[in-house]
Every structure is written in C-alpha cells, then in structure tokens.
mmCIF file of N, CA and C in Angstrom:
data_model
loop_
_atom_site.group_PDB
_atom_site.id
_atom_site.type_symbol
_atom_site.label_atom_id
_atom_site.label_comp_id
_atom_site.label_asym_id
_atom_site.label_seq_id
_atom_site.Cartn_x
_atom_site.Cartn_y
_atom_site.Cartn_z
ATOM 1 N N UNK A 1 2.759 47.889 -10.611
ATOM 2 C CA UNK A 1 2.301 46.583 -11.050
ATOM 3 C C UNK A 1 1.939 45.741 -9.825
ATOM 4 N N UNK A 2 1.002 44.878 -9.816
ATOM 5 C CA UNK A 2 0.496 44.532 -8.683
ATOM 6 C C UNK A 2 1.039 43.076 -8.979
ATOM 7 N N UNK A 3 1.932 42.159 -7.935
ATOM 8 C CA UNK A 3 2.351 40.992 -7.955
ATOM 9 C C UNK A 3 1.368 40.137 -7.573
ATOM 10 N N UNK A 4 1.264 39.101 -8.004
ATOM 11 C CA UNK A 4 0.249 37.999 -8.181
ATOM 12 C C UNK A 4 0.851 36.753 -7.090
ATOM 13 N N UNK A 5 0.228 36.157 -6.375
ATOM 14 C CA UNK A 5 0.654 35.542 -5.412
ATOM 15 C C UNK A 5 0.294 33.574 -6.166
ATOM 16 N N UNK A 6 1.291 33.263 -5.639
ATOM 17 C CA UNK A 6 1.991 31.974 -5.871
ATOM 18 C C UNK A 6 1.503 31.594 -7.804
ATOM 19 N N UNK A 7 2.550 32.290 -8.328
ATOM 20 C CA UNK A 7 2.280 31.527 -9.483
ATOM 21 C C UNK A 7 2.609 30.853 -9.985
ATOM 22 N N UNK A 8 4.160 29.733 -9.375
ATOM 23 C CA UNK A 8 4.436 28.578 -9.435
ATOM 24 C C UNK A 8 4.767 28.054 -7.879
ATOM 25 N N UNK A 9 3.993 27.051 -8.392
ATOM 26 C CA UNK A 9 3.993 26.132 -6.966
ATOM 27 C C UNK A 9 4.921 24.858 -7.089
ATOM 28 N N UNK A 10 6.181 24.480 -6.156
ATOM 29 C CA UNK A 10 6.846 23.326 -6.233
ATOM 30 C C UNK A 10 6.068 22.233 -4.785
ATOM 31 N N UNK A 11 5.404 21.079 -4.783
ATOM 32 C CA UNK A 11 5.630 20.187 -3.751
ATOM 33 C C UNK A 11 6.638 19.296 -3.676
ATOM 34 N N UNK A 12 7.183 19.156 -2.530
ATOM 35 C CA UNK A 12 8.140 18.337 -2.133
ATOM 36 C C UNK A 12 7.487 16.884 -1.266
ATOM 37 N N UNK A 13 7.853 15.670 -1.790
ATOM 38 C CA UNK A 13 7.803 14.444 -0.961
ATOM 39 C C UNK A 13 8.260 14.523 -0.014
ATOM 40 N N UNK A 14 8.492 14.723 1.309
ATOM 41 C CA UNK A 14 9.697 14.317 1.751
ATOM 42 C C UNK A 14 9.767 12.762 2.530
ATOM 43 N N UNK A 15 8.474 12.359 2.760
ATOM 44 C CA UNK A 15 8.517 10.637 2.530
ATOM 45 C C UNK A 15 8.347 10.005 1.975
ATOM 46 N N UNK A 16 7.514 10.183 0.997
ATOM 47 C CA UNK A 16 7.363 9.907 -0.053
ATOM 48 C C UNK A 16 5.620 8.988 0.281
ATOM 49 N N UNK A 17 4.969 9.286 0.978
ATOM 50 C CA UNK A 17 3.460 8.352 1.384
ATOM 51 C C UNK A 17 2.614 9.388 1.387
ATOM 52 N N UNK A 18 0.931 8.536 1.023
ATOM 53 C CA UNK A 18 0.092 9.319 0.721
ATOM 54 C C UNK A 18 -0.289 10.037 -0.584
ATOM 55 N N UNK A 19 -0.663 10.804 -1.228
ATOM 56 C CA UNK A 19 -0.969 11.252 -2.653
ATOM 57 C C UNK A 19 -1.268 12.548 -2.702
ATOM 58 N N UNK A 20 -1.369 13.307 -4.031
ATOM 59 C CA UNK A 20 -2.042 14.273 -4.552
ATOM 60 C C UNK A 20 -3.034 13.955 -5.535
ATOM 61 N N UNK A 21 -4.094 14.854 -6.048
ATOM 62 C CA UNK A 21 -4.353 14.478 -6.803
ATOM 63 C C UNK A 21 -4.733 15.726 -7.285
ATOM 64 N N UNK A 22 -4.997 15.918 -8.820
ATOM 65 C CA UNK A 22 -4.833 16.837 -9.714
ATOM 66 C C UNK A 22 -6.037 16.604 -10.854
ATOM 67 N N UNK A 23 -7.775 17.073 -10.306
ATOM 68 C CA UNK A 23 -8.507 16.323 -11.159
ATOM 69 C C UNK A 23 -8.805 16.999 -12.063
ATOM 70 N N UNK A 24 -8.490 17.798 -12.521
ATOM 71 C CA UNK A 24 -8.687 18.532 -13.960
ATOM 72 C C UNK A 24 -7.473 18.833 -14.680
ATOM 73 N N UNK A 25 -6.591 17.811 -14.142
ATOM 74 C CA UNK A 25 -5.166 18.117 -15.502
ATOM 75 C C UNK A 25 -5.864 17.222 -16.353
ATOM 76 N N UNK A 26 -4.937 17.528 -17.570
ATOM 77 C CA UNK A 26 -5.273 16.738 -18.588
ATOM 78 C C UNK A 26 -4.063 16.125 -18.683
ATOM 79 N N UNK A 27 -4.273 15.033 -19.605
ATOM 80 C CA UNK A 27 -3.366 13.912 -19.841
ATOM 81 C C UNK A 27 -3.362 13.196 -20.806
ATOM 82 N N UNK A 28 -4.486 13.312 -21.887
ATOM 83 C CA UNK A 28 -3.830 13.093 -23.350
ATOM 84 C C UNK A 28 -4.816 14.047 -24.265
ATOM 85 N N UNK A 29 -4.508 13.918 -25.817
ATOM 86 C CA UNK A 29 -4.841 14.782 -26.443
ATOM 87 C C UNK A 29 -6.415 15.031 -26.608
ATOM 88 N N UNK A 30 -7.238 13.619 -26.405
ATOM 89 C CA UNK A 30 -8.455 13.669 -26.339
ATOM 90 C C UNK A 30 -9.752 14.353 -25.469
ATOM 91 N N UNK A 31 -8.519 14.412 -24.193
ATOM 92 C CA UNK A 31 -9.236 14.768 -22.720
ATOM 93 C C UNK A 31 -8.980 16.332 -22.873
ATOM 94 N N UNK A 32 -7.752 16.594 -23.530
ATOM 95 C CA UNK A 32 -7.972 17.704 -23.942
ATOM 96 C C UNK A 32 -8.194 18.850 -24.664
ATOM 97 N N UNK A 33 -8.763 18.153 -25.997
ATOM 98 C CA UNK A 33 -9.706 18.397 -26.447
ATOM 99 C C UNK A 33 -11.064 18.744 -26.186
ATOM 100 N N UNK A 34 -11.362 17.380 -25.399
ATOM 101 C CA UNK A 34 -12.971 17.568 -24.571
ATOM 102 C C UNK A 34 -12.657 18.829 -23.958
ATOM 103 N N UNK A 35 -11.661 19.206 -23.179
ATOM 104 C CA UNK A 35 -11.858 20.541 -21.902
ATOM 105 C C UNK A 35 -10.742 21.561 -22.457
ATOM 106 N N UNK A 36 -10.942 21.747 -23.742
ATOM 107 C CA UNK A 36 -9.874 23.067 -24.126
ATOM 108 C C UNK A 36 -10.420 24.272 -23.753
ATOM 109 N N UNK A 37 -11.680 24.341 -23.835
ATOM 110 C CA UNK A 37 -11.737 26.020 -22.409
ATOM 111 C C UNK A 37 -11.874 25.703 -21.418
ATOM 112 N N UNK A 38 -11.997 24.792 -20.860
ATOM 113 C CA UNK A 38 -12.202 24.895 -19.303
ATOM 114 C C UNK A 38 -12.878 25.587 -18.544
ATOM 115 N N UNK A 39 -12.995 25.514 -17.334
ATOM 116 C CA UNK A 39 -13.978 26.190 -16.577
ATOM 117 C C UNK A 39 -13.234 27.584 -16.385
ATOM 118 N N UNK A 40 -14.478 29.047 -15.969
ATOM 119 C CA UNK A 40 -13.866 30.097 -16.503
ATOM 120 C C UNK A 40 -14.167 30.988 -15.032
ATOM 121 N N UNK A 41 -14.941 29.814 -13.668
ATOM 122 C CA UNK A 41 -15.156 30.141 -12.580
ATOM 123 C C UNK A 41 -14.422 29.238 -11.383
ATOM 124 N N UNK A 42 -13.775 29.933 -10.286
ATOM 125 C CA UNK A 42 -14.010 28.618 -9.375
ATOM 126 C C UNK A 42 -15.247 27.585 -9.523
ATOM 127 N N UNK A 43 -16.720 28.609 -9.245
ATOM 128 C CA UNK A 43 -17.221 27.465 -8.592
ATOM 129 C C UNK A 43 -17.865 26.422 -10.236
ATOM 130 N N UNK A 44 -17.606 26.679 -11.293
ATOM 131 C CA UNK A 44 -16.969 25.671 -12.438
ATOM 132 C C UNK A 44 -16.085 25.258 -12.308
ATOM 133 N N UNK A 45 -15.160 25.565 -11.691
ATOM 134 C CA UNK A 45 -13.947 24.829 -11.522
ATOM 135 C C UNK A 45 -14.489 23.645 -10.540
ATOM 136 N N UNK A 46 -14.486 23.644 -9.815
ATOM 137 C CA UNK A 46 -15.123 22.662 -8.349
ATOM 138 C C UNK A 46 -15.889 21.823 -8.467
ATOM 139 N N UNK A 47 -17.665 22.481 -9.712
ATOM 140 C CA UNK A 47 -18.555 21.831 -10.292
ATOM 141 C C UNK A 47 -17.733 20.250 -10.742
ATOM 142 N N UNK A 48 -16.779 20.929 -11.641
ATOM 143 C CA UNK A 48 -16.314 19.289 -12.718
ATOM 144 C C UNK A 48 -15.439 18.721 -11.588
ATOM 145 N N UNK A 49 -14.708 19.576 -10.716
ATOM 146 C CA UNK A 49 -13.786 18.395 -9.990
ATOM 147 C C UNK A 49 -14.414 17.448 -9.342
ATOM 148 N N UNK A 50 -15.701 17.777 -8.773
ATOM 149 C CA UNK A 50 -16.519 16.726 -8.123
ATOM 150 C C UNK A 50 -17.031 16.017 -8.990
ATOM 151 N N UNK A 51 -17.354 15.863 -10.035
ATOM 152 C CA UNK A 51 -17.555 15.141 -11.152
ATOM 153 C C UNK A 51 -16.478 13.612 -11.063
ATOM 154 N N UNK A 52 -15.188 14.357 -11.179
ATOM 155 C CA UNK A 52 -14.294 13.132 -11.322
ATOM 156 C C UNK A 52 -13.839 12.235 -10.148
ATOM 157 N N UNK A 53 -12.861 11.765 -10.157
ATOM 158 C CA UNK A 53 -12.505 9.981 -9.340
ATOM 159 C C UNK A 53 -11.104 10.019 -9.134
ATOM 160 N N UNK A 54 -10.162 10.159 -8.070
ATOM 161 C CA UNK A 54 -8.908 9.578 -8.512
ATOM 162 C C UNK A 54 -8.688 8.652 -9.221
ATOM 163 N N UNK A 55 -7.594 8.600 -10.143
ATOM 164 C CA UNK A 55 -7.190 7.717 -10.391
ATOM 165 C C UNK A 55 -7.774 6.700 -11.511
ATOM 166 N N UNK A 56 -8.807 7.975 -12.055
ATOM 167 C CA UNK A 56 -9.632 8.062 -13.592
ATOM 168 C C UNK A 56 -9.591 9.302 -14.026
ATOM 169 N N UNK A 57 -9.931 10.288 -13.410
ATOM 170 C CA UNK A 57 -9.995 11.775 -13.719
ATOM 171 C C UNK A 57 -8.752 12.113 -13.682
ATOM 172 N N UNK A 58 -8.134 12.949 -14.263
ATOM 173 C CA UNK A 58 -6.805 13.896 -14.113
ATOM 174 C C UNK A 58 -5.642 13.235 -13.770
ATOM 175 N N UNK A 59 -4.787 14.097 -12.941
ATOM 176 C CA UNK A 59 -3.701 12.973 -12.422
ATOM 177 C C UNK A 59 -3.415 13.215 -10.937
ATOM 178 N N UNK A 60 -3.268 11.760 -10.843
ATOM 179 C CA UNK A 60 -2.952 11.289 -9.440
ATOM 180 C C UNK A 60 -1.758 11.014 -9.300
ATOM 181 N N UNK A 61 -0.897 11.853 -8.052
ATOM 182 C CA UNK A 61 0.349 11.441 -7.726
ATOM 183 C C UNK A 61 0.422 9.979 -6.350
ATOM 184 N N UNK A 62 0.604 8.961 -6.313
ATOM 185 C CA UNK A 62 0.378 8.070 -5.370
ATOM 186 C C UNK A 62 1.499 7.972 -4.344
ATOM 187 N N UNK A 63 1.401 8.013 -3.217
ATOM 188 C CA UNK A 63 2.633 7.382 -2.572
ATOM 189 C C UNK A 63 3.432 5.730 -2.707
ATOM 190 N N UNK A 64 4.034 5.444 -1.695
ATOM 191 C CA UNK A 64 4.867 4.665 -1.237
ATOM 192 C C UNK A 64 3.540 2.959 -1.388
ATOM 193 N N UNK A 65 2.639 3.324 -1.392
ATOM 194 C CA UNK A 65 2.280 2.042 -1.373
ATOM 195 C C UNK A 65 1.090 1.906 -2.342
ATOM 196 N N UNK A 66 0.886 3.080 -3.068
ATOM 197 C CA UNK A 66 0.379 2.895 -4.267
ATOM 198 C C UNK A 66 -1.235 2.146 -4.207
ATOM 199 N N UNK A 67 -1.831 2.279 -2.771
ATOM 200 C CA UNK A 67 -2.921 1.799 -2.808
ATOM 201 C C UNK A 67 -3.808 1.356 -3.683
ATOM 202 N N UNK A 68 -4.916 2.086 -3.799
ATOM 203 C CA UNK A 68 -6.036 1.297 -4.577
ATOM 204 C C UNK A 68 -5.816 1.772 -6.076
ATOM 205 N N UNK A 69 -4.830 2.683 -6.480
ATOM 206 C CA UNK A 69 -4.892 3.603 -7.605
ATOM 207 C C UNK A 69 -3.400 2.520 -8.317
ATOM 208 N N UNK A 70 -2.848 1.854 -8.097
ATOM 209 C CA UNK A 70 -1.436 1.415 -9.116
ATOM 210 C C UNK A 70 -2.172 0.841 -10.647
ATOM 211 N N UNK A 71 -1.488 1.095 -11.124
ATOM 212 C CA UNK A 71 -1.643 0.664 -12.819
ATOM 213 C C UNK A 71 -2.975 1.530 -13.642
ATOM 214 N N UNK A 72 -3.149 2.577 -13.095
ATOM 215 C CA UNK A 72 -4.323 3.138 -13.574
ATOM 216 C C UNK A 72 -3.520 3.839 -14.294
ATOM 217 N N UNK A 73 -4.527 4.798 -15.736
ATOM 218 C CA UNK A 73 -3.933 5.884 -16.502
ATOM 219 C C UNK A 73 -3.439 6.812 -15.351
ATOM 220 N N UNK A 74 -2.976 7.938 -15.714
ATOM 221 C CA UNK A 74 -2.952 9.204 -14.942
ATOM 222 C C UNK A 74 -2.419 9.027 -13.793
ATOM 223 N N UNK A 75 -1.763 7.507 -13.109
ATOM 224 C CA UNK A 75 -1.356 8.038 -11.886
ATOM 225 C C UNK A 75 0.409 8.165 -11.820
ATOM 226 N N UNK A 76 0.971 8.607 -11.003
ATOM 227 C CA UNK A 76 2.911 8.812 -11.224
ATOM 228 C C UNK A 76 2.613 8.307 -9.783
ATOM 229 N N UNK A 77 4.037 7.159 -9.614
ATOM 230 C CA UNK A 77 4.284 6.987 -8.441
ATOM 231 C C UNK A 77 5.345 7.732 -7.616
ATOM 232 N N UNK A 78 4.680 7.984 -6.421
ATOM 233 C CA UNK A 78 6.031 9.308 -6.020
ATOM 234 C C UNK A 78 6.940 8.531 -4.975
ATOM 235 N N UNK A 79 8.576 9.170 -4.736
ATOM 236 C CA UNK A 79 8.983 8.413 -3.526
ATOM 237 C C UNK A 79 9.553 9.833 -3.062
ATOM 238 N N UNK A 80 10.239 9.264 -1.209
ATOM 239 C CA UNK A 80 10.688 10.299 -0.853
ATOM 240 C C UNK A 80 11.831 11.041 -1.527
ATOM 241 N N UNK A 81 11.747 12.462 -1.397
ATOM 242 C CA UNK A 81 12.725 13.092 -2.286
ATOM 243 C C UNK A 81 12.164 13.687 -3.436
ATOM 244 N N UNK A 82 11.135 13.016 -3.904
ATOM 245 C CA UNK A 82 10.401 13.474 -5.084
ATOM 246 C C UNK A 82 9.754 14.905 -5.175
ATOM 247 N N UNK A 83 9.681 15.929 -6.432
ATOM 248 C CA UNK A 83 8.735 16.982 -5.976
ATOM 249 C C UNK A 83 8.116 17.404 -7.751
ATOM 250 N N UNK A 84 7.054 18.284 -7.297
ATOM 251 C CA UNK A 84 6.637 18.463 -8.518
ATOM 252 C C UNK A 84 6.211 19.791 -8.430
ATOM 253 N N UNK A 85 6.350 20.644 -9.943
ATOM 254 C CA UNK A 85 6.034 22.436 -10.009
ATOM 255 C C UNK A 85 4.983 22.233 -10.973
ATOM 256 N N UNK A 86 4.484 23.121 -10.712
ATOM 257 C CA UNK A 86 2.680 23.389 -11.555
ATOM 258 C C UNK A 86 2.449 25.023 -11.633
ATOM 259 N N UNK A 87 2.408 25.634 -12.461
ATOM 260 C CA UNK A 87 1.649 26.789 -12.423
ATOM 261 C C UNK A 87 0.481 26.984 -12.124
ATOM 262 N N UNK A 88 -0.090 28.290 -11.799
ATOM 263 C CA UNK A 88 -1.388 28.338 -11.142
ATOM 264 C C UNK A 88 -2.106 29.506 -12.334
ATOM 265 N N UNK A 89 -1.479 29.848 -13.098
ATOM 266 C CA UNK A 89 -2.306 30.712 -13.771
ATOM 267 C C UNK A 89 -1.628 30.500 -15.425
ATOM 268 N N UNK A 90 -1.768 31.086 -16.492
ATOM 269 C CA UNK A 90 -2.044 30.615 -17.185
ATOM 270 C C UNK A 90 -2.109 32.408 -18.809
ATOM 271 N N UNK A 91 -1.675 32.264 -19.588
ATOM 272 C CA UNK A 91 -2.119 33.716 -20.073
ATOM 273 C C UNK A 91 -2.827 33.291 -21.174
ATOM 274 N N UNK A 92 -4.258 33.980 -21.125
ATOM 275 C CA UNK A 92 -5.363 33.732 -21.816
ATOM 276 C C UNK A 92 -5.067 34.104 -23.922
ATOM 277 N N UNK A 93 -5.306 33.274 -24.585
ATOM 278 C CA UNK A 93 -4.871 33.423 -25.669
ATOM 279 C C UNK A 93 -5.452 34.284 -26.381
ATOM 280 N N UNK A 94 -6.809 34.821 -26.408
ATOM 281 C CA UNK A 94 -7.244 35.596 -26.864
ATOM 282 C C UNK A 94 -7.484 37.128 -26.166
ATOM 283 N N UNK A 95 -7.291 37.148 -24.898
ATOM 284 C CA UNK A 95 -6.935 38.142 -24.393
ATOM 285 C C UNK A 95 -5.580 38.802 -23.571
ATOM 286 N N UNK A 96 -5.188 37.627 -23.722
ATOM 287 C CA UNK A 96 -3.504 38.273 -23.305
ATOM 288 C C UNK A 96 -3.114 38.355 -21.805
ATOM 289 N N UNK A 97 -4.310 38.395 -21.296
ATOM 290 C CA UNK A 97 -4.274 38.791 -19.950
ATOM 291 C C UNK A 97 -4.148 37.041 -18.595
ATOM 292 N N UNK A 98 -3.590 37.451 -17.267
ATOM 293 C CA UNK A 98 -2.957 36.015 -17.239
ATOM 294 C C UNK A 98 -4.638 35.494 -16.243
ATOM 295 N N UNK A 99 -4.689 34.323 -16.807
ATOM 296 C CA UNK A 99 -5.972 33.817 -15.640
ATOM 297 C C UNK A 99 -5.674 33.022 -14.931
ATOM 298 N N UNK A 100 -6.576 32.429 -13.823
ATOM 299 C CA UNK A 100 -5.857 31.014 -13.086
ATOM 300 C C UNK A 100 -6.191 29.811 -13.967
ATOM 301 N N UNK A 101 -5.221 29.013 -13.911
ATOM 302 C CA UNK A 101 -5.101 27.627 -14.282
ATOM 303 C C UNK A 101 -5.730 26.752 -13.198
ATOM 304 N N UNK A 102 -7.277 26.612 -13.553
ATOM 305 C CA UNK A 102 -7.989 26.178 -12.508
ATOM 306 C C UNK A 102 -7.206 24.210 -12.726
ATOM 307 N N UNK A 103 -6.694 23.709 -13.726
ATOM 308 C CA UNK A 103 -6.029 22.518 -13.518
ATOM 309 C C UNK A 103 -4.939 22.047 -12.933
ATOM 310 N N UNK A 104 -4.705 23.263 -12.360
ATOM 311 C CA UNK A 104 -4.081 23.864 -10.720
ATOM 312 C C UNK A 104 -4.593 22.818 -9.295
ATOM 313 N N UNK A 105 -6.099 22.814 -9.547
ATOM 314 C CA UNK A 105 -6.659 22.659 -8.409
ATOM 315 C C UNK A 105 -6.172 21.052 -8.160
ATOM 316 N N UNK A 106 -5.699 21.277 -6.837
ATOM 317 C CA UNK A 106 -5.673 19.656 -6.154
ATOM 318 C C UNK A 106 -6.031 19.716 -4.899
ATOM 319 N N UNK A 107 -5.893 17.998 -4.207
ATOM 320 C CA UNK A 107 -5.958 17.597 -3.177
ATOM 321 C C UNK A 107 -5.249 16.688 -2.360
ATOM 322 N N UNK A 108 -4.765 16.798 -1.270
ATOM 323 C CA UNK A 108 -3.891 16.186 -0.623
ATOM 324 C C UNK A 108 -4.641 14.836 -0.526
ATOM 325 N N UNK A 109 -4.230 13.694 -0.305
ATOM 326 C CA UNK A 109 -5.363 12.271 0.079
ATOM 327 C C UNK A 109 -4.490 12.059 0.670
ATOM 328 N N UNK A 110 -5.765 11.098 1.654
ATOM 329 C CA UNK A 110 -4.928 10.668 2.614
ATOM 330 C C UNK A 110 -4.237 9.210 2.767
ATOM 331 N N UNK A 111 -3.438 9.204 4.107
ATOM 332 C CA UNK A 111 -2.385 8.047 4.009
ATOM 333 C C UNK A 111 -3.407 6.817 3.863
ATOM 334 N N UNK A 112 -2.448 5.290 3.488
ATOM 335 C CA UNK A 112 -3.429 4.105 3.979
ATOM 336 C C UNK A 112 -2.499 4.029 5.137
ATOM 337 N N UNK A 113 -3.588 2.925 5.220
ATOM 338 C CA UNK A 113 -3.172 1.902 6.889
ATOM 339 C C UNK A 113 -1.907 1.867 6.764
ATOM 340 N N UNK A 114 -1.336 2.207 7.820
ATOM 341 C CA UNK A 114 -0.066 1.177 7.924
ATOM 342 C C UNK A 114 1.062 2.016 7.631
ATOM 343 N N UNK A 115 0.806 3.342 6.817
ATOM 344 C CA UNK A 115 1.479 4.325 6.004
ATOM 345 C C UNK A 115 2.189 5.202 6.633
ATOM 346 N N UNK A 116 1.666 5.328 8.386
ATOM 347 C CA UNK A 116 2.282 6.767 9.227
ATOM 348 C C UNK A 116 1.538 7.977 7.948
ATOM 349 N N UNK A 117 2.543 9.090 8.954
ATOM 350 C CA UNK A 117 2.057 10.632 8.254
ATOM 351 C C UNK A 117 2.521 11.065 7.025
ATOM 352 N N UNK A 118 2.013 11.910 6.627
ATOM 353 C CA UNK A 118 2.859 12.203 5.221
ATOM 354 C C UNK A 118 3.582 13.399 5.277
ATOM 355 N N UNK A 119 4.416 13.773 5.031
ATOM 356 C CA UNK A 119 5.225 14.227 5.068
ATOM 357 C C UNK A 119 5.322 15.421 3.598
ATOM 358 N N UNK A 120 4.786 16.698 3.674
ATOM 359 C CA UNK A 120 5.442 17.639 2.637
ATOM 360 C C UNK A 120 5.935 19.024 2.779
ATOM 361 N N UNK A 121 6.381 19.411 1.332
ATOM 362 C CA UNK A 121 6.820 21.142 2.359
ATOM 363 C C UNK A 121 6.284 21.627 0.400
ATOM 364 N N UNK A 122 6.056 23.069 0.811
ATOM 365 C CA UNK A 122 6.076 23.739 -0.495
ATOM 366 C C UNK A 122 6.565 24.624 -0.442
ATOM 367 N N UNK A 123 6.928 25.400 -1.698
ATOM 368 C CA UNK A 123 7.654 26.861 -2.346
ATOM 369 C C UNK A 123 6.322 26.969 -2.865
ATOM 370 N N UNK A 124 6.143 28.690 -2.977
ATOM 371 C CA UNK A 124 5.439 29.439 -3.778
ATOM 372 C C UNK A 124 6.240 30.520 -4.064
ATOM 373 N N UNK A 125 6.398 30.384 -5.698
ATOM 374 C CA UNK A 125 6.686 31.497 -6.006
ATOM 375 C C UNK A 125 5.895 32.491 -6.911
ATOM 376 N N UNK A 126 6.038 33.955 -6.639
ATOM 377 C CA UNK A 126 5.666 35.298 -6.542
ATOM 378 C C UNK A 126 6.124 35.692 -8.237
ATOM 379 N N UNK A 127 5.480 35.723 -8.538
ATOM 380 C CA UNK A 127 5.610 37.433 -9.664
ATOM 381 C C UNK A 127 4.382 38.334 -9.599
ATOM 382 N N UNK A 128 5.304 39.346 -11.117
ATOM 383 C CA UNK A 128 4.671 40.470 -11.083
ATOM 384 C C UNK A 128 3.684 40.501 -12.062
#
C-alpha cells in the first residue's frame, strides 16, 4: 500500500500574529452548495482561489491585531497557543477512492506594521 503524504495537517500559533487564509473552505450552507464539486484540478483549484479576497472568500484565520479583516464573515481570531487541523484529502463519494481536498489550499499573510515575525510550527501526519 503506498502511504500518502501529509493527510492531516495541524498549524500551531505560537505568537499568535499575522494570518492564514483558507480561500476555498466553505462556511455556510449556501457557499456550499454553490461549490459542492469543486474543483477536480490544481490548476482549478488556483483558477477560483485567485478569484477570491481574504476575508470575503473562505476563511481567514487573523492574528493578534486583526488588521483590515475584524468583523468580517469567515474570519477566527487566533492567539498565541492557538492551532488548527485540516485534512488534505478527502474520499470521493461516488468513487470511493481518496482525492485531495483542494479546500486544503492556503496561505500564510503577512504580518502588519508594528506586528514583528510570526511565529509557526506544523505536524503532518502520514497514512496509508
């Protein structure tokens, strides 16, 4: 059996500044509705992420100072200590077989002014 590399991913805050962002999760029943198949390529996958916006699109994790993104839908405010697990793949319902969970895909953003570095660590974990 051939093991599949990182199929749950944990990030860790450990200062809790700066953001993620996560533009093709979904986040209520409507949005996902609109994207219940989803893209079935990376470069579909990538197509729609550039499409969207922090902090309108998907979800945004914000740091410590919650910049330009506070009070929007979709965003969680993170502090240090904080961490979050996401799967990366996904088992296809009509074929059984496991695919990637392209609503997987994120991006680190960067600090504001004033913010210093950001600070993270990750786990990936392995199956078969």
């Amino acid at each position: 059996m051939t093991q599949m590399t990182g199929v749950l991913t944990v990030l860790y805050y450990l200062n809790g500044v700066g953001g993620t962002w996560f533009p093709l999760a979904r986040r209520d029943e409507q949005e996902m509705n609109h994207n219940m198949m989803g893209p079935r390529t990376r470069e579909e996958a990538l197509a729609l992420a550039n499409e969207c916006e922090p902090g309108i699109n998907g979800l945004l994790l914000s740091g410590n100072s919650r910049n330009n993104y506070a009070n929007r839908d979709g965003t969680v405010g993170i502090d240090a200590g904080d961490a979050i697990a996401f799967f990366n793949y996904h088992t296809d319902p009509e074929t059984r077989q496991r695919r990637i969970d392209w609503r997987a895909i994120h991006s680190g953003l960067p600090t504001a002014k004033g913010e210093g570095n950001k600070w993270i660590a990750n786990h990936w974990f392995h199956g078969g």
